[in-house]
PDB file of C-alpha atoms in Angstrom:
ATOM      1  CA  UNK A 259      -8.602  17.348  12.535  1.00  0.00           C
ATOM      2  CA  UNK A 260      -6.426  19.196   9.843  1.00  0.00           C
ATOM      3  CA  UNK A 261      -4.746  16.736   7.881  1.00  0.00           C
ATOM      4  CA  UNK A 262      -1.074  18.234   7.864  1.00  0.00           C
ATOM      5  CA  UNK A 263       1.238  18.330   4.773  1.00  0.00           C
ATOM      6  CA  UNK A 264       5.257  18.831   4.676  1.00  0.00           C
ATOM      7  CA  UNK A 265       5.821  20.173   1.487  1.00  0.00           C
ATOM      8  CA  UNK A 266       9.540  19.198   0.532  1.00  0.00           C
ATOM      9  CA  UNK A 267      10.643  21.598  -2.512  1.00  0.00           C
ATOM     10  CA  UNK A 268      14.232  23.603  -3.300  1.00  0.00           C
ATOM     11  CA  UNK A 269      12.402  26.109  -5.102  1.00  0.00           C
ATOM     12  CA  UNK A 270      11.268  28.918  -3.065  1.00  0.00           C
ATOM     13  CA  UNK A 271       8.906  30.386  -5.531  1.00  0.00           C
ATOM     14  CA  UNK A 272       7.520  26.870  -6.513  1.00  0.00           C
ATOM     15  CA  UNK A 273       7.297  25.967  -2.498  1.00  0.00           C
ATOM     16  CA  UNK A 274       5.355  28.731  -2.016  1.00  0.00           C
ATOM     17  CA  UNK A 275       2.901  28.580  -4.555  1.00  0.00           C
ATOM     18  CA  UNK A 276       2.378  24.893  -3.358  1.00  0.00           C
ATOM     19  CA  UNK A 277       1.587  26.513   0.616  1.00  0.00           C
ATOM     20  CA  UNK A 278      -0.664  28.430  -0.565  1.00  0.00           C
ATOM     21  CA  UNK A 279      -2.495  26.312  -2.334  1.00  0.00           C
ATOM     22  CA  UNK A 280      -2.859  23.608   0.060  1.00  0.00           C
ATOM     23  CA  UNK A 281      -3.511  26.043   2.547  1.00  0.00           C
ATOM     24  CA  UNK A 282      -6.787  27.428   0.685  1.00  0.00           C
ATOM     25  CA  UNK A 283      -7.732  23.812  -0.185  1.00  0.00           C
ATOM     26  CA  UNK A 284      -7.828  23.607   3.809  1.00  0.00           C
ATOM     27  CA  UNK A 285      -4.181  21.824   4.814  1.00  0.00           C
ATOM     28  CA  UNK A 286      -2.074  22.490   7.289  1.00  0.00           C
ATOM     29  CA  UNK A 287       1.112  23.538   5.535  1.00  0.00           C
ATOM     30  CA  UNK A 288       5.014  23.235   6.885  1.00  0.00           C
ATOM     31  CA  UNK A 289       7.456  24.014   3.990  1.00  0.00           C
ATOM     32  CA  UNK A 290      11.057  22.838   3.856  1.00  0.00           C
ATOM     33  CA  UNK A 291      14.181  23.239   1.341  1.00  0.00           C
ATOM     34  CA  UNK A 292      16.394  20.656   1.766  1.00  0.00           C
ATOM     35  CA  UNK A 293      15.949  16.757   3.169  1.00  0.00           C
ATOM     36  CA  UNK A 294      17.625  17.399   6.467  1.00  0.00           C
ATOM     37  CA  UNK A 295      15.007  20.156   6.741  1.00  0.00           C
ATOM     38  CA  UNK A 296      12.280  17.898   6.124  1.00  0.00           C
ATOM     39  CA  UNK A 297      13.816  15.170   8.596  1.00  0.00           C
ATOM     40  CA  UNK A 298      14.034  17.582  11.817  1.00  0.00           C
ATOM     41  CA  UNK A 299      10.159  19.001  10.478  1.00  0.00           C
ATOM     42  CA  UNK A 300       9.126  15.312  10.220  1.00  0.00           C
ATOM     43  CA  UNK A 301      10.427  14.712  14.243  1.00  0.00           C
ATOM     44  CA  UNK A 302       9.065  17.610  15.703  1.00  0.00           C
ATOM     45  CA  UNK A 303       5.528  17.678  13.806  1.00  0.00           C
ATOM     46  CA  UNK A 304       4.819  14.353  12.239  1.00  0.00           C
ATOM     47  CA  UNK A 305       2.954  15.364   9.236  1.00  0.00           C
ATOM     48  CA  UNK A 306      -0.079  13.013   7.296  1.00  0.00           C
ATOM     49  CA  UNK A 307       1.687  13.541   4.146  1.00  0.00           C
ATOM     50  CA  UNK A 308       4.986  14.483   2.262  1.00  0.00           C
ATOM     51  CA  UNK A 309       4.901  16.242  -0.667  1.00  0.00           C
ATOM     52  CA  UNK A 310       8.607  15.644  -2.032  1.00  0.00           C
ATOM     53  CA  UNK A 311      10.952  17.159  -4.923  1.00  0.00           C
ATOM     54  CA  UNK A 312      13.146  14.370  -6.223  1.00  0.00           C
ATOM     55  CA  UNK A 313      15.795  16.694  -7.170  1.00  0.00           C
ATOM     56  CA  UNK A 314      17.273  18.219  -3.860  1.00  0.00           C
ATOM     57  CA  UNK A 315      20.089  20.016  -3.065  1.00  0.00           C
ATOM     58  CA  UNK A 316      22.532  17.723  -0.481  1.00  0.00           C
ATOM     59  CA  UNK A 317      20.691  14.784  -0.037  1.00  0.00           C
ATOM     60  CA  UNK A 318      18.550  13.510  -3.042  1.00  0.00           C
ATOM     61  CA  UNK A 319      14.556  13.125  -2.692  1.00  0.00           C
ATOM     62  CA  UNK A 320      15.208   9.064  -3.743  1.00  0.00           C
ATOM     63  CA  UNK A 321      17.191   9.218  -0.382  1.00  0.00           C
ATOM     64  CA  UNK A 322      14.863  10.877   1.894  1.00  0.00           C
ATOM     65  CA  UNK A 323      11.982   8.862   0.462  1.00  0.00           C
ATOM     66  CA  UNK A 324      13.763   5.490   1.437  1.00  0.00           C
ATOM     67  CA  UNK A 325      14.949   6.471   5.075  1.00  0.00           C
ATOM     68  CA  UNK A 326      10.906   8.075   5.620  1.00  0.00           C
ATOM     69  CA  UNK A 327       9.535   4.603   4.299  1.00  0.00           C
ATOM     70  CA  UNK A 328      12.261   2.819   6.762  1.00  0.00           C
ATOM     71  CA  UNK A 329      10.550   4.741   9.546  1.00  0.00           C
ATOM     72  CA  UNK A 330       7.461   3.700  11.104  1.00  0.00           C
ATOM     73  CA  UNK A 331       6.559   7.579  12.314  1.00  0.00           C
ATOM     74  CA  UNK A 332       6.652   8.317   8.502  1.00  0.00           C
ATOM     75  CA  UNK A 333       3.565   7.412   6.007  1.00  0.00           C
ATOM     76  CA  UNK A 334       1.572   8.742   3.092  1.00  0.00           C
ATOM     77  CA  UNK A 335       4.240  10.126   0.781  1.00  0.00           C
ATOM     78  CA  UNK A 336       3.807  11.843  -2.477  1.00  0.00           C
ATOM     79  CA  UNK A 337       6.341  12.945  -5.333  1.00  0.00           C
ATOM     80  CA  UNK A 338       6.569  15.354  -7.521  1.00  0.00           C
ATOM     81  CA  UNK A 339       9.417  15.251 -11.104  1.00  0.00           C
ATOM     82  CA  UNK A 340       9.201  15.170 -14.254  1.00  0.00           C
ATOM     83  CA  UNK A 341      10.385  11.960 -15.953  1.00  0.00           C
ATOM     84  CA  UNK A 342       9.538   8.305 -16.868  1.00  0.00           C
ATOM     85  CA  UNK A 343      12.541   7.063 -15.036  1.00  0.00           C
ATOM     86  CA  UNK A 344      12.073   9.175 -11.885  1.00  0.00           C
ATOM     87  CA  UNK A 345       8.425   8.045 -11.745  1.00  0.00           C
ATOM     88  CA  UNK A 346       9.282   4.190 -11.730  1.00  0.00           C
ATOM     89  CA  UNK A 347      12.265   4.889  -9.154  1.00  0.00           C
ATOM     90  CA  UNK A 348       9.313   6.583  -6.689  1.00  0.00           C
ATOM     91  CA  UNK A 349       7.307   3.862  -7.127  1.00  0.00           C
ATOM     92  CA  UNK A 350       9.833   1.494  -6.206  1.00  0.00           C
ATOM     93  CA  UNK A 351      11.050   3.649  -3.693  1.00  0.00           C
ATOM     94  CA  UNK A 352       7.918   3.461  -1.439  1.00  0.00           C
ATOM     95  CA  UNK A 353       6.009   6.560  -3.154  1.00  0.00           C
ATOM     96  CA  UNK A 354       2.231   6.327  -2.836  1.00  0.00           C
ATOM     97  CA  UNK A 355       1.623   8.560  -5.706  1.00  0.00           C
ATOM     98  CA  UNK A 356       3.007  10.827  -7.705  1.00  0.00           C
ATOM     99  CA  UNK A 357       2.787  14.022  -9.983  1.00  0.00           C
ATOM    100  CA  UNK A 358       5.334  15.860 -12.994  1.00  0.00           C
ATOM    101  CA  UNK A 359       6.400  19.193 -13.345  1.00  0.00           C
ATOM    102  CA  UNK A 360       5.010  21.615 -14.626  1.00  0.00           C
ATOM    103  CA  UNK A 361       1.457  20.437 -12.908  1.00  0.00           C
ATOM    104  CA  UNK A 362      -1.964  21.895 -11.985  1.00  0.00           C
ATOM    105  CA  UNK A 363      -2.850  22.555  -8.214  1.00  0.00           C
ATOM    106  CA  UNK A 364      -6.356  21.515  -8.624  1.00  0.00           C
ATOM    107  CA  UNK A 365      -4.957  17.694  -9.889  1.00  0.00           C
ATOM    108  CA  UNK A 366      -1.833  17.834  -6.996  1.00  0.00           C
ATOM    109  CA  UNK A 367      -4.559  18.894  -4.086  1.00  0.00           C
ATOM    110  CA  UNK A 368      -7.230  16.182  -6.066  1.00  0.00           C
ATOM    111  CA  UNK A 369      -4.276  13.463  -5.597  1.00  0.00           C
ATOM    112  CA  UNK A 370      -3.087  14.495  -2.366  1.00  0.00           C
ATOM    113  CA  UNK A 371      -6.908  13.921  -1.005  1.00  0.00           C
ATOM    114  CA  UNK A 372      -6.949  10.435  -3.160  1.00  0.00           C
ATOM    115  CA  UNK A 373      -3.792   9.605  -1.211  1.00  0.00           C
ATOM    116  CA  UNK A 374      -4.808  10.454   2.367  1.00  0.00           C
ATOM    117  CA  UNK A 375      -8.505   8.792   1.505  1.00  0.00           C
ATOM    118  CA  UNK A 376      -6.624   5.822   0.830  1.00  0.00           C
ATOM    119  CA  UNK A 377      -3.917   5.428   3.122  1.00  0.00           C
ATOM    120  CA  UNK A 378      -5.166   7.409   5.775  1.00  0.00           C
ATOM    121  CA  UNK A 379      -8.802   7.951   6.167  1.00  0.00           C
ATOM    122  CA  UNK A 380      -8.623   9.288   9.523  1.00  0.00           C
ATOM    123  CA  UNK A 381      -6.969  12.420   8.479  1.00  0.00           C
ATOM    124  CA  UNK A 382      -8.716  12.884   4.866  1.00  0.00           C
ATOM    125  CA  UNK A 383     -11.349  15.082   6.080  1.00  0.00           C
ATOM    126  CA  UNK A 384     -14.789  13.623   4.951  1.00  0.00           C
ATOM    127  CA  UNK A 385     -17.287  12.335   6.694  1.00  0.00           C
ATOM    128  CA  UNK A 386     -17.653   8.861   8.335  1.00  0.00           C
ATOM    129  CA  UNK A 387     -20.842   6.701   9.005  1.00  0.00           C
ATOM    130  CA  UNK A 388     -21.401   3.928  11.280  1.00  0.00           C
ATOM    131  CA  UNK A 389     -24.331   2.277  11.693  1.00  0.00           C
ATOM    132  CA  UNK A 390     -26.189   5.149  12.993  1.00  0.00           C
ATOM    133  CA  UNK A 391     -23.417   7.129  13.992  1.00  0.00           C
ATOM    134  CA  UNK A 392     -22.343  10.351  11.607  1.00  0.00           C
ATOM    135  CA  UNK A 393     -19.101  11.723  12.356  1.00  0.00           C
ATOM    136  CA  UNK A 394     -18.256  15.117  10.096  1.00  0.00           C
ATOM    137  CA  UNK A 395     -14.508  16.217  10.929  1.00  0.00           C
ATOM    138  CA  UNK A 396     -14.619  19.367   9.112  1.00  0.00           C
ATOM    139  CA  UNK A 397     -18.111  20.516  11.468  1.00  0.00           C
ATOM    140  CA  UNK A 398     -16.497  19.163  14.084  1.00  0.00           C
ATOM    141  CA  UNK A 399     -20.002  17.343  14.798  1.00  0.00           C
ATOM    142  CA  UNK A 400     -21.333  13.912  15.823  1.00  0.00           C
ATOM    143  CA  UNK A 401     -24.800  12.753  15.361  1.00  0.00           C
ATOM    144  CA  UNK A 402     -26.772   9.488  16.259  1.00  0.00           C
ATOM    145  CA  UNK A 403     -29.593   8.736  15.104  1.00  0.00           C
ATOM    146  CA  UNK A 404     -29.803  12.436  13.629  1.00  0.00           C
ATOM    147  CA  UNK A 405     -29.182  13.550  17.396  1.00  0.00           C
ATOM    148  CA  UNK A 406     -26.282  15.892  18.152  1.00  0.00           C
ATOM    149  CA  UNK A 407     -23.871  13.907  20.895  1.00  0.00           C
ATOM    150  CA  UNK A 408     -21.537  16.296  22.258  1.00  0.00           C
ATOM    151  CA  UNK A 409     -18.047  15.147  22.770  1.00  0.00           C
ATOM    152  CA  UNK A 410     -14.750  16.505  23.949  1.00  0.00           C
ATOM    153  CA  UNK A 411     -11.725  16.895  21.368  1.00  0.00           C
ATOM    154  CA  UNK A 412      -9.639  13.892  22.670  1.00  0.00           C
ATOM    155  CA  UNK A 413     -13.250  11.752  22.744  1.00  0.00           C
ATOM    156  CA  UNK A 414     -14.159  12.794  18.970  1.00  0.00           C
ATOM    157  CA  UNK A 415     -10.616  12.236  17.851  1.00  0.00           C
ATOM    158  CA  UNK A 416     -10.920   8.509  19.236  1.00  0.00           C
ATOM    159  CA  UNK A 417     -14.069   7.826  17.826  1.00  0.00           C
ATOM    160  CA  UNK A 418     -12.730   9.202  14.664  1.00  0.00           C
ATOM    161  CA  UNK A 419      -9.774   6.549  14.559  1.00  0.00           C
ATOM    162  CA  UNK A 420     -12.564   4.107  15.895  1.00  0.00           C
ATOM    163  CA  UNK A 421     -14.601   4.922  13.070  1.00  0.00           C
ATOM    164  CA  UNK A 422     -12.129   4.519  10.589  1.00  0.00           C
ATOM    165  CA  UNK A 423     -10.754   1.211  11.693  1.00  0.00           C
ATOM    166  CA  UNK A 424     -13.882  -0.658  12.416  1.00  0.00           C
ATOM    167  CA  UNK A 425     -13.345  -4.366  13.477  1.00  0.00           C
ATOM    168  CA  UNK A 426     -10.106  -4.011  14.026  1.00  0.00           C
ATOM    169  CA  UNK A 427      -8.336  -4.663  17.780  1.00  0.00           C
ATOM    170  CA  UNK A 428      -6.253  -1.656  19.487  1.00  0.00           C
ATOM    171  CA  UNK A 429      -3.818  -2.018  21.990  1.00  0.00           C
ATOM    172  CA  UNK A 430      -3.628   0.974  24.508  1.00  0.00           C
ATOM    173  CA  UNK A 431      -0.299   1.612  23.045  1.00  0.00           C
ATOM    174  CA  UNK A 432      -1.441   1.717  19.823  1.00  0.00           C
ATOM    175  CA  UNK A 433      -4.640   4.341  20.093  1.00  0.00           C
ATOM    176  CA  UNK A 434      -1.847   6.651  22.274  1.00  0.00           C
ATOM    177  CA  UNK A 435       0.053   6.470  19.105  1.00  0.00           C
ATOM    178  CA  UNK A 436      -2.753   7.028  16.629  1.00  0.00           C
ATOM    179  CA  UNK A 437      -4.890   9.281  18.821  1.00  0.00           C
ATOM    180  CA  UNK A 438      -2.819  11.237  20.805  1.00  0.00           C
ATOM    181  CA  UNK A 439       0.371  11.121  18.614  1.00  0.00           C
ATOM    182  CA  UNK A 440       3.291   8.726  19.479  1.00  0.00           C
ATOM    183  CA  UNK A 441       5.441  12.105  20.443  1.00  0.00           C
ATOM    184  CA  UNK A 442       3.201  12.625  23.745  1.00  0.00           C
ATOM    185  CA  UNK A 443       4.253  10.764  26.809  1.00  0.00           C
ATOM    186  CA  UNK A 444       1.253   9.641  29.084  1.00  0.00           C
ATOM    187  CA  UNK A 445       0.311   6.452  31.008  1.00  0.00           C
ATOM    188  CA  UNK A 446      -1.795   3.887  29.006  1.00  0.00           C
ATOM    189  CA  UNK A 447      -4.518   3.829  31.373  1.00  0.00           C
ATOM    190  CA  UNK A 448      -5.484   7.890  30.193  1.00  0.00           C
ATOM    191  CA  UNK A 449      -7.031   5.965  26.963  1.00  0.00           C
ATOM    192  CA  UNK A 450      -9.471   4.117  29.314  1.00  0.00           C
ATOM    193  CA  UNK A 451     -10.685   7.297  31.009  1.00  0.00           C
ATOM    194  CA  UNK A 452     -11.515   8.741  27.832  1.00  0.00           C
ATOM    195  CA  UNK A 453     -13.128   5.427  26.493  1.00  0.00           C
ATOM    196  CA  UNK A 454     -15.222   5.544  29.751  1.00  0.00           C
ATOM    197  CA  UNK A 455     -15.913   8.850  28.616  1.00  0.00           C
ATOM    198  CA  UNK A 456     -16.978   8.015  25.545  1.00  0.00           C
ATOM    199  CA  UNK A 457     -19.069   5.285  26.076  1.00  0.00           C
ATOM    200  CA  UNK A 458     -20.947   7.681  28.603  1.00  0.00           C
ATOM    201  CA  UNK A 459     -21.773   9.898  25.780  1.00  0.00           C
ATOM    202  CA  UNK A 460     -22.956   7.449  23.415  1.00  0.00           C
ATOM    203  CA  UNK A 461     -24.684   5.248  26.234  1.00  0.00           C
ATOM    204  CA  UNK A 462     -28.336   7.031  25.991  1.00  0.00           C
ATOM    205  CA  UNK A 463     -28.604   5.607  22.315  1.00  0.00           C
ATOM    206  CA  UNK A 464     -27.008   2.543  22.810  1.00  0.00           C
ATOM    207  CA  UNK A 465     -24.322   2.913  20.916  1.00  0.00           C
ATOM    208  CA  UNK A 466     -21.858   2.166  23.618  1.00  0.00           C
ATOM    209  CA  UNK A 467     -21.804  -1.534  22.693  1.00  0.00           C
ATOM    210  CA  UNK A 468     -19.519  -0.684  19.417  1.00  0.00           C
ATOM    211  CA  UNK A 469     -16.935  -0.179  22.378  1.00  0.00           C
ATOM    212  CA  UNK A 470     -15.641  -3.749  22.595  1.00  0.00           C
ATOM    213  CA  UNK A 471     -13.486  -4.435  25.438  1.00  0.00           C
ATOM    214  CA  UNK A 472     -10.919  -7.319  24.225  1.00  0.00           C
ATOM    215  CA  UNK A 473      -9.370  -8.376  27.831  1.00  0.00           C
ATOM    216  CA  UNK A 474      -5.642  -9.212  27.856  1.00  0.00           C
ATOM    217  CA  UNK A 475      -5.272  -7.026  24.600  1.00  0.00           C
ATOM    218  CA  UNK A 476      -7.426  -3.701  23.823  1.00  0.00           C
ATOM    219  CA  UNK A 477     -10.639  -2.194  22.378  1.00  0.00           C
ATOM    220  CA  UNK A 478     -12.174  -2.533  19.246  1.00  0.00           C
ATOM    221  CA  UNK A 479     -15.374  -0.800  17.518  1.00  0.00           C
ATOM    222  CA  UNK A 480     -17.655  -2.867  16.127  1.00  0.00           C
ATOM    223  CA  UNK A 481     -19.204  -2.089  12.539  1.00  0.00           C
ATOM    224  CA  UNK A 482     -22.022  -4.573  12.604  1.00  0.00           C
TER     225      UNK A 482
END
C-alpha cells in the first residue's frame, strides 16, 4: 500500500518540486493550488497525509486545516511556513507537524515518514512483526515462521490494519472503513468472507487463532 500525499501549495514551481520529490521517495502524489482544490481532492481520493501552505490564495491554510481536523475522513496533516507565530497557530490548529520555508526535501520526506509512523502506521510503509508473522508492505510479502503465505490484496491489506492495531476490537463497519476505504459501498458481511479467507491461509501454522471473533461486536487480532 502507497501511502498517498495531497500536497497543498500556491506555488507552482515550489508544488512541483515537492511532487517530485515525494514521488522518488516512493509517495503517491496529488497536487493542488488553492483550499477548495484540496477539499474536492480530499473527497474523491482521501489521502494519508496533507502537506499544507499556510498562506493560500481564497481561503487561508489556518482555515482548511480546521474544517480537515473537523472531519473524521481527514487525518495526518502537515504544514509548511515560515514563522514563530504561524508555527504555534498550526499547532493549535490541529497540525501534526510542521516545517519552514525555505526547507530541505530530505528533512520534509524524513518528517512526513515520522508523521505517518506515528499517526498512521498502516500506511507508513515498513515492515510489521507479530509473533511469528512478518508482514513487508513495500515486497508485498507475508511470512510465518520464515514461510511465504500467499494472500490476496484485500486479505494482506486486512492483516496489515490487523497488524497494526493489535488488541484492539473492530466493528465490521469499522475495517470497511479502514480496509476498504469508507468511500466504497458494500455489505458488512464481505469483511467476513475475507476473514474466512484469511484465517484459511494462516490456518496450516496456526496462526488463525490471532483472528478473535468478539460476538455481538467484531474481530480483533491478538498480539500475545
Amino acid at each position: 500500500m502507497i501511502p498517498i500525499v495531497l500536497v497543498v501549495e500556491d506555488e507552482p514551481a515550489i508544488q512541483e518540486l515537492l511532487a517530485i520529490n515525494l514521488k522518488h521517495a516512493g509517495f503517491r502524489v496529488v497536487q493542488a493550488g488553492t483550499a477548495e482544490e484540496a477539499e474536492s481532492l480530499i473527497r474523491a481520493v482521501l489521502p494519508d497525509l496533507v502537506l499544507l501552505d499556510w498562506m493560500l490564495p481564497g481561503q487561508s491554510g489556518a482555515a482548511l486545516l480546521k474544517r480537515l481536523r473537523a472531519d473524521r475522513r481527514s487525518r495526518e496533516l502537515l504544514t509548511a511556513r515560515l514563522h514563530e507565530e504561524d508555527k504555534l497557530q498550526g499547532l493549535e490548529a490541529g497540525a501534526d507537524d510542521y516545517v519552514t520555508k525555505p526547507f530541505s526535501p530530505r528533512e520534509l520526506i524524513a518528517r512526513i515518514r515520522a508523521v505517518l509512523r506515528r499517526r498512521a502506521p498502516h500506511v507508513a510503509g515498513e515492515a510489521v512483526e507479530v509473533g511469528n508473522i512478518m508482514l513487508n508492505p513495500a515486497t508485498h510479502r507475508v511470512m510465518v515462521n520464515g514461510q511465504p503465505v500467499e494472500l490476496g490484496p484485500t486479505e494482506f491489506r486486512l492483516l496489515f490494519f490487523f497488524m497494526t492495531h493489535v488488541e484492539r476490537v473492530h466493528t465490521r463497519a469499522q475495517l470497511l472503513d479502514e480496509v476498504w476505504g469508507d468511500h466504497i459501498f458494500i455489505e458488512e458481511r464481505t469483511v467476513d468472507v475475507h476473514i474466512r479467507r484469511l484465517r484459511a491461509a494462516l490456518e496450516a501454522s496456526g496462526q488463525h487463532e490471532r483472528i478473535e471473533t468478539v460476538r455481538g461486536t467484531g474481530y480483533r487480532f491478538s498480539g500475545g
